[in-house]
Rosetta silent file (secondary structure, phi, psi, omega in degrees, C-alpha in Angstrom):
SEQUENCE: FLGYQTQAIIPYSSPLQKLAPHIQQLSMESNGKSVTQEGHSLDEPAGAVVFGEPGTNAQHSFFQLAHQGRPFPIEFIGVIKPQYNQYDYKSKGITNHQELWANLISQPAALALGKEDKNKAKYFPGNRPSSTIILNDLSPESVGRLLSFYEAKTVFEAFIWGINPFDQFGVELGKKLASDIRNELALKNKQKDHRFENMDEITKFYLDTLFSGKL
SCORE:     score description
SCORE:     0.000 S_00000001
   1 L     0.000 -178.547 -155.707    1.999  -11.400   11.159 S_00000001
   2 L    33.285   63.009 -175.767    0.167  -11.880   13.849 S_00000001
   3 L    36.529   14.443  173.361   -2.474  -13.063   11.312 S_00000001
   4 L  -109.334  145.855 -160.012   -2.916  -10.072    9.612 S_00000001
   5 L   -89.012  -27.672 -159.270   -2.615  -10.157    5.939 S_00000001
   6 E  -136.214  149.476  173.490   -2.777   -6.725    5.162 S_00000001
   7 E  -144.664  134.364  167.160   -1.322   -2.989    6.614 S_00000001
   8 E   -88.232  108.733  152.873   -2.146    0.718    5.920 S_00000001
   9 E   -72.083  131.304 -164.726    0.261    3.484    5.984 S_00000001
  10 E  -135.224   94.793  156.868   -1.563    6.987    6.614 S_00000001
  11 E   -70.188  111.817  170.203    0.733    9.914    6.672 S_00000001
  12 L  -104.140   73.469 -169.955   -1.101   13.041    7.785 S_00000001
  13 L  -153.464  123.077 -173.234    1.134   15.343    5.747 S_00000001
  14 H   -91.719  -15.123  143.772    0.262   15.875    1.940 S_00000001
  15 H   -51.106   10.987 -174.272    3.805   15.912    1.247 S_00000001
  16 H  -142.116   24.688  158.821    4.226   12.363    1.726 S_00000001
  17 L   -37.934  -23.550  169.845    1.549   11.197   -0.501 S_00000001
  18 L   -96.940  -10.340  167.756    3.931    9.217   -2.283 S_00000001
  19 H   -45.779  -42.511 -170.760    4.975    7.377    0.584 S_00000001
  20 H   -92.460  -24.127  171.285    2.545    4.716    0.940 S_00000001
  21 H   -77.090  -39.540  156.817    3.145    3.583   -2.837 S_00000001
  22 H   -42.893  -73.492  178.637    6.561    3.577   -1.972 S_00000001
  23 H   -65.509   -1.428 -163.957    6.535    1.474    0.590 S_00000001
  24 H  -101.688  -32.628 -155.932    3.809   -0.879   -0.639 S_00000001
  25 H   -91.444  -27.781  164.177    6.347   -1.666   -4.030 S_00000001
  26 H   -22.149  -68.588 -152.034    9.447   -1.877   -1.251 S_00000001
  27 H   -98.602  -28.204  179.659    7.757   -4.259    0.853 S_00000001
  28 H  -105.567  -28.673  136.954    5.829   -6.327   -1.471 S_00000001
  29 H   -27.522  -63.474 -179.252    8.162   -6.574   -4.206 S_00000001
  30 L   -73.101  -12.898 -166.939   10.991   -7.728   -1.597 S_00000001
  31 L  -146.481    4.929  169.268    8.894  -10.085    0.555 S_00000001
  32 L   -83.746   94.042 -169.512    6.434  -11.250   -1.510 S_00000001
  33 L  -145.864  164.699  173.034    7.653  -14.674   -1.703 S_00000001
  34 L  -141.566   18.361 -171.238    6.242  -18.416   -0.610 S_00000001
  35 E  -130.408  149.783 -166.242    9.713  -20.254   -0.998 S_00000001
  36 L   -91.868 -147.409 -170.378   12.682  -19.754    1.728 S_00000001
  37 L  -105.657    1.686 -176.355   16.301  -19.322    0.292 S_00000001
  38 L  -105.309    0.300 -169.387   16.780  -23.082    0.812 S_00000001
  39 L    87.553   12.903  175.689   13.788  -23.989   -1.403 S_00000001
  40 L   -82.786  155.157 -129.690   11.441  -24.924    1.297 S_00000001
  41 E  -133.455  147.714 -176.555    7.604  -23.659    0.776 S_00000001
  42 L  -111.623  143.465  178.029    6.946  -21.498    3.769 S_00000001
  43 L   -40.639  -52.520 -173.153    3.746  -22.509    5.903 S_00000001
  44 L  -116.545  135.989  175.135    1.840  -19.316    4.857 S_00000001
  45 L   -54.304  134.931  171.000    2.996  -16.888    1.804 S_00000001
  46 L   -61.349  172.521 -178.496    5.331  -13.898    3.014 S_00000001
  47 L    39.923  153.937 -165.669    4.733  -10.303    3.057 S_00000001
  48 L   -83.252  164.463  177.281    1.963   -8.231    3.189 S_00000001
  49 E   -98.031   99.032  173.465   -1.056   -6.233    1.098 S_00000001
  50 E  -115.645  124.817 -175.474    0.483   -2.676    1.961 S_00000001
  51 E  -130.145  165.952  174.042   -1.955    0.370    0.766 S_00000001
  52 E   178.510  177.855  175.670   -2.420    3.863    1.960 S_00000001
  53 L  -167.471  158.079  178.574   -3.314    7.369    1.897 S_00000001
  54 L   -67.448  177.636 -156.963   -3.037   10.425    3.221 S_00000001
  55 H   -82.252  -40.989 -173.392   -5.051   10.514    6.686 S_00000001
  56 H   -49.453  -61.533  169.801   -7.839   13.128    5.992 S_00000001
  57 H   -52.279  -28.047  175.910   -8.379   11.033    2.521 S_00000001
  58 H   -77.185  -15.213 -170.507   -7.911    7.924    4.253 S_00000001
  59 H   -92.458   -6.763 -158.225  -10.577    8.479    6.768 S_00000001
  60 L  -108.792   24.079 -149.080  -13.494    9.180    4.184 S_00000001
  61 L  -133.727  -87.137  174.362  -12.079    6.387    1.925 S_00000001
  62 L   -97.264  -32.799 -179.033  -11.507    2.944    4.249 S_00000001
  63 H   -19.376  -36.667 -177.185  -11.513    3.993    7.759 S_00000001
  64 H   -68.360  -49.676 -178.403  -15.045    2.491    8.088 S_00000001
  65 H   -70.835  -22.106  168.857  -13.789   -1.236    7.362 S_00000001
  66 H   -72.494  -42.362  170.704  -10.738   -0.219   10.172 S_00000001
  67 H   -67.465  -49.229 -164.918  -13.197    0.583   12.509 S_00000001
  68 L  -127.694  -11.093  172.299  -16.212   -1.698   12.284 S_00000001
  69 L  -121.643 -119.134 -156.526  -15.488   -4.097    9.845 S_00000001
  70 L   -84.777  121.349 -167.211  -12.324   -6.346    8.948 S_00000001
  71 L   -68.021  156.814  165.036   -9.592   -4.985   11.194 S_00000001
  72 L  -153.129  148.558  168.527   -6.033   -4.353    9.944 S_00000001
  73 L   -77.685  157.595  174.306   -2.920   -2.463   11.613 S_00000001
  74 E  -131.067  129.267 -164.995   -2.026    1.228   10.790 S_00000001
  75 E  -134.616  103.628 -179.283    0.920    2.894   11.054 S_00000001
  76 E   -68.833  149.531 -171.890   -0.105    6.669   11.419 S_00000001
  77 E  -142.715  120.146  163.446    3.202    9.176   10.538 S_00000001
  78 E  -120.772  176.359 -155.725    2.837   12.773   11.748 S_00000001
  79 E  -123.744   98.603 -176.122    4.737   15.925   11.029 S_00000001
  80 L   -73.168  -38.713 -174.629    5.469   18.096   13.960 S_00000001
  81 L  -103.759  131.870 -172.754    6.849   21.139   11.936 S_00000001
  82 L   -83.713  170.419  169.248    4.536   21.551    8.971 S_00000001
  83 L   -21.009  -68.873 -150.189    6.054   22.044    5.627 S_00000001
  84 L  -125.003  151.826 -175.492    5.180   25.557    4.713 S_00000001
  85 L   -83.295  136.645 -156.125    4.193   28.525    7.239 S_00000001
  86 L   -90.219  114.309  176.319    0.589   28.507    8.324 S_00000001
  87 L   -38.637  157.987  170.088   -1.954   31.436    7.072 S_00000001
  88 L   -69.856   -8.607 -167.689   -3.041   33.557    9.830 S_00000001
  89 L   -78.255  146.343 -168.033   -6.649   32.374    9.090 S_00000001
  90 L  -120.557  140.408  155.702   -8.041   29.870   11.723 S_00000001
  91 E  -114.399  155.327  172.480  -11.007   27.630   10.894 S_00000001
  92 L    54.608   -6.832 -167.363  -12.693   26.668   14.374 S_00000001
  93 L   102.562   12.246 -175.305   -9.698   28.115   15.891 S_00000001
  94 E  -156.814  131.829  169.664   -7.212   26.336   14.716 S_00000001
  95 L   -19.925  138.016  169.145   -4.434   25.767   11.989 S_00000001
  96 L   -51.088  -53.611 -175.396   -5.054   23.516    9.529 S_00000001
  97 H   -48.116  -22.510  168.528   -1.944   21.724   10.393 S_00000001
  98 H   -98.906   23.411  169.750   -3.229   21.259   14.031 S_00000001
  99 H  -111.110  -20.808  148.001   -6.372   20.294   12.640 S_00000001
 100 H   -52.016  -50.581 -179.487   -4.315   17.710   10.851 S_00000001
 101 H   -64.818  -38.821 -160.726   -2.757   16.736   14.651 S_00000001
 102 H   -80.775  -36.932 -177.006   -6.449   16.577   16.168 S_00000001
 103 H   -63.995  -43.588 -149.637   -7.056   13.714   13.611 S_00000001
 104 H   -77.453  -51.438 -153.832   -3.616   11.953   13.551 S_00000001
 105 H   -86.709   -4.957 -178.296   -4.296   11.787   17.817 S_00000001
 106 H   -98.314  -29.001 -167.047   -8.135   10.546   17.689 S_00000001
 107 H   -81.797  -19.720  178.640   -8.255    7.994   15.308 S_00000001
 108 H   -78.815  -20.891  162.723   -5.825    5.495   16.750 S_00000001
 109 H   -52.628  -49.155  166.835   -7.607    6.005   20.090 S_00000001
 110 H   -18.770  -90.307 -167.761  -10.772    5.491   17.876 S_00000001
 111 H   -28.312  -60.685 -166.312   -9.138    2.147   17.040 S_00000001
 112 H   -66.063  -51.110 -141.749   -7.859    1.109   20.511 S_00000001
 113 H   -85.956  -42.807 -170.996  -10.644    2.328   22.491 S_00000001
 114 L    54.316  177.429 -159.092  -13.913    1.547   20.672 S_00000001
 115 L  -161.436  110.709  166.349  -17.141    3.180   21.803 S_00000001
 116 L   -59.215  148.745  173.244  -20.191    1.248   23.512 S_00000001
 117 L   173.614  130.772 -169.615  -23.513    2.069   22.114 S_00000001
 118 L   -55.149  -20.879 -146.570  -26.911    0.443   22.332 S_00000001
 119 L  -113.807  126.753 -165.672  -27.607    0.985   18.787 S_00000001
 120 H   -85.888  -15.418  176.837  -25.077   -2.078   17.201 S_00000001
 121 H   -80.318   -8.353  167.117  -24.683   -0.362   14.082 S_00000001
 122 H  -110.601   20.736 -178.014  -22.852    2.760   16.269 S_00000001
 123 L  -108.400  123.285  176.195  -20.873    0.316   18.200 S_00000001
 124 L   -79.408  103.255 -176.121  -17.013    0.292   17.832 S_00000001
 125 L   -43.826  -49.212 -161.618  -15.180   -2.626   18.779 S_00000001
 126 L    64.877 -151.931  177.090  -11.997   -1.362   19.310 S_00000001
 127 L    39.747   34.249  155.548   -8.596   -3.059   20.536 S_00000001
 128 L  -120.416  149.788 -124.902   -7.486   -2.801   16.962 S_00000001
 129 L   -74.871  134.660  166.601   -4.061   -2.658   16.047 S_00000001
 130 E  -152.597  156.922  157.308   -2.007    1.001   15.320 S_00000001
 131 E  -133.790  179.642 -174.169    1.134    2.679   15.741 S_00000001
 132 E  -155.408   99.766 -169.598    2.282    5.929   15.188 S_00000001
 133 E   -92.730  150.056 -141.427    5.698    7.375   14.213 S_00000001
 134 E  -138.903  111.709  140.435    6.225   11.271   14.893 S_00000001
 135 E   -69.485  127.648  173.312    8.746   13.259   12.503 S_00000001
 136 L   -74.127  -13.773 -166.455   10.352   16.748   13.870 S_00000001
 137 L   167.201  175.347  177.596    9.945   18.154    9.971 S_00000001
 138 L   -95.652   31.434  170.235   10.126   17.103    6.232 S_00000001
 139 L   -76.669  158.116 -160.961   13.576   17.654    6.329 S_00000001
 140 H   -72.444  -36.976  164.016   15.795   15.316    4.018 S_00000001
 141 H   -24.829  -90.493  175.641   17.095   13.979    7.499 S_00000001
 142 H   -15.306  -70.507 -161.725   13.902   13.471    8.729 S_00000001
 143 H   -84.088   -8.266  169.485   12.199   11.571    5.721 S_00000001
 144 H   -49.458  -49.870 -170.011   16.018    9.756    5.312 S_00000001
 145 H   -77.494  -39.801 -172.009   15.396    8.092    8.483 S_00000001
 146 H   -83.415   -5.375  163.319   11.745    7.162    8.192 S_00000001
 147 H   -86.727  -36.415  168.515   12.845    5.255    4.527 S_00000001
 148 H   -53.748  -46.497  172.076   15.658    3.673    6.162 S_00000001
 149 H   -28.458  -67.555 -163.347   13.276    2.617    8.958 S_00000001
 150 H   -74.773    1.165  167.527   10.995    1.009    6.395 S_00000001
 151 H   -71.852  -67.872 -168.388   14.031   -0.393    4.625 S_00000001
 152 H   -71.005  -36.735 -179.808   15.691   -2.058    7.473 S_00000001
 153 H   -69.745  -40.676  175.776   11.870   -3.583    8.889 S_00000001
 154 H   -67.166  -53.963 -138.718   11.563   -5.221    5.016 S_00000001
 155 H   -85.727  -54.325 -162.681   15.126   -6.683    4.908 S_00000001
 156 H   -55.885  -75.141  162.304   14.581   -7.789    8.952 S_00000001
 157 H   -18.884  -23.028 -166.667   11.226   -9.554    7.846 S_00000001
 158 H  -104.021  -51.381  172.799   12.780  -11.519    5.081 S_00000001
 159 H   -72.529   -3.744  174.790   15.218  -12.756    7.324 S_00000001
 160 H   -86.367  -35.933 -177.909   12.730  -13.880    9.968 S_00000001
 161 H   -90.494   15.282 -172.410   10.916  -15.506    7.182 S_00000001
 162 L    68.224   -8.671 -163.538   14.171  -16.923    5.320 S_00000001
 163 L   -94.101 -168.259 -163.727   13.532  -15.455    2.313 S_00000001
 164 L  -107.726   89.011  161.391   15.776  -13.604   -0.154 S_00000001
 165 L   -18.023  -49.632 -150.270   14.537   -9.561   -0.159 S_00000001
 166 L   -96.889   19.392 -178.209   16.642   -9.041   -3.051 S_00000001
 167 L  -137.237  140.289 -171.825   15.251  -11.019   -6.044 S_00000001
 168 L  -118.889   43.384 -167.001   12.194  -10.259   -7.732 S_00000001
 169 H   -63.032  -25.113 -162.833   11.683  -13.551  -10.165 S_00000001
 170 H   -58.631  -20.930  172.131    7.461  -13.095   -9.531 S_00000001
 171 H   -38.197  -45.557 -166.054    8.114  -10.406  -12.114 S_00000001
 172 H   -61.328  -42.029 -150.447    9.537  -12.344  -14.767 S_00000001
 173 H   -86.369  -48.735  156.929    6.735  -14.445  -16.081 S_00000001
 174 H   -40.511  -55.975  177.021    4.462  -11.627  -16.921 S_00000001
 175 H   -66.339  -44.015  176.662    7.192   -9.632  -18.719 S_00000001
 176 H   -83.699   -2.878  148.687    8.117  -12.313  -20.955 S_00000001
 177 H   -51.918  -48.526 -164.422    3.983  -12.873  -21.644 S_00000001
 178 H   -75.836  -59.492 -176.041    4.105   -9.448  -22.459 S_00000001
 179 H   -53.930  -54.913  175.476    7.369   -9.965  -24.742 S_00000001
 180 H   -70.496  -30.114  175.174    5.372  -12.759  -26.820 S_00000001
 181 H   -72.224  -37.536  177.967    2.513  -10.953  -26.901 S_00000001
 182 H   -62.339  -42.076  157.530    4.143   -7.639  -28.079 S_00000001
 183 H   -33.925  -71.929  176.154    5.472   -9.630  -31.100 S_00000001
 184 H   -65.816  -18.919  158.809    2.485  -10.982  -32.258 S_00000001
 185 H   -69.071  -27.546  171.953    1.251   -6.994  -32.244 S_00000001
 186 H   -65.964  -55.256 -154.536    4.182   -6.394  -34.403 S_00000001
 187 H   -75.201  -53.631  166.974    3.586   -9.116  -36.948 S_00000001
 188 H   -62.521  -25.331  163.766    0.191   -7.460  -37.187 S_00000001
 189 H   -71.146  -15.936 -178.064    0.919   -4.311  -37.800 S_00000001
 190 H  -107.418  -41.121  168.163    3.186   -5.067  -40.476 S_00000001
 191 L  -127.779  135.133 -179.862    0.814   -7.787  -42.007 S_00000001
 192 L   -78.972   -7.023  179.940   -3.151   -7.373  -41.661 S_00000001
 193 L  -127.359   37.644  170.829   -3.924  -10.362  -42.250 S_00000001
 194 L   -56.990  127.161 -179.867   -1.307  -12.157  -39.568 S_00000001
 195 L   -97.166  150.204 -177.069   -3.599  -14.566  -37.625 S_00000001
 196 L  -104.165   58.274 -170.991   -2.760  -15.035  -33.809 S_00000001
 197 L   -60.850  -64.715 -178.640   -2.617  -18.596  -34.296 S_00000001
 198 L   -64.849    2.002  171.348    0.454  -19.269  -31.487 S_00000001
 199 L  -132.118  167.696 -123.426   -1.496  -17.970  -28.639 S_00000001
 200 L   -97.816  158.784 -165.320   -3.765  -19.416  -26.524 S_00000001
 201 L   -46.648  -34.578  163.726   -7.838  -18.671  -27.319 S_00000001
 202 L   -26.501  -68.778 -171.482   -7.920  -16.348  -24.185 S_00000001
 203 H   -80.858  -24.117 -179.627   -5.459  -13.889  -25.744 S_00000001
 204 H   -81.975   -2.622  162.084   -6.354  -14.541  -29.394 S_00000001
 205 H   -73.795  -48.239 -166.062   -9.754  -12.986  -28.000 S_00000001
 206 H   -63.412  -68.949 -151.447   -8.243   -9.908  -26.393 S_00000001
 207 H   -59.445  -25.237 -171.229   -5.831   -9.242  -29.306 S_00000001
 208 H   -79.594  -37.417  159.068   -8.972   -9.850  -32.496 S_00000001
 209 H   -22.089  -75.962 -165.373  -10.693   -7.106  -29.656 S_00000001
 210 H   -69.570  -32.169 -166.256   -8.207   -4.788  -30.100 S_00000001
 211 H   -94.268   -4.690  164.207   -7.633   -4.874  -33.503 S_00000001
 212 H   -83.850  -32.114 -173.294  -11.569   -4.982  -34.319 S_00000001
 213 L    96.906  -40.968 -154.522  -12.280   -1.720  -32.395 S_00000001
 214 L  -152.828  169.031 -173.048  -14.832   -3.041  -30.763 S_00000001
 215 L   -58.035    0.000    0.000  -16.592   -5.996  -28.509 S_00000001
């Protein structure tokens, strides 16, 4: 939507570290289509490339791109109550959970506002899209609401595009080809002199390389 083809999901909570891969599968497998339910081609393929990491990991991997390179929407997720009691130890006068919140608040602000600088390498353009979702805690109810939100969002996007989010024909071709290759591997294991004559040249090269044990 809005011309963006990529979306990042950034939870500032390590127990949600598997959330982004889950939403990646939910969104990309459901809405990665280019044909409507009526069989008409879409003007542009539907679905976005979804990825993500827990907040502080993301800041030191791809946030450079987000701030000064190619813009893409980011959904930040914060949790008010930590899953575990905080240790009495504080670094710079704050707890680890408060440190996460400091970054959760600052990153969207930096994306939106940017920063002027005479040194162009230190200039931040700002006006970069993001949204923030806040959970009370990590209880089943709160996490369930979060998952329901993404499920509803996925279906709603599909309705807008006019596609069926409940089929995944795109994964079938690769599975069929893998089945054919699996049969060839089984024949080779059974008959050492078996040649991969029914395979295309690229597949034959890969299989011959596999059984030779070297390039």
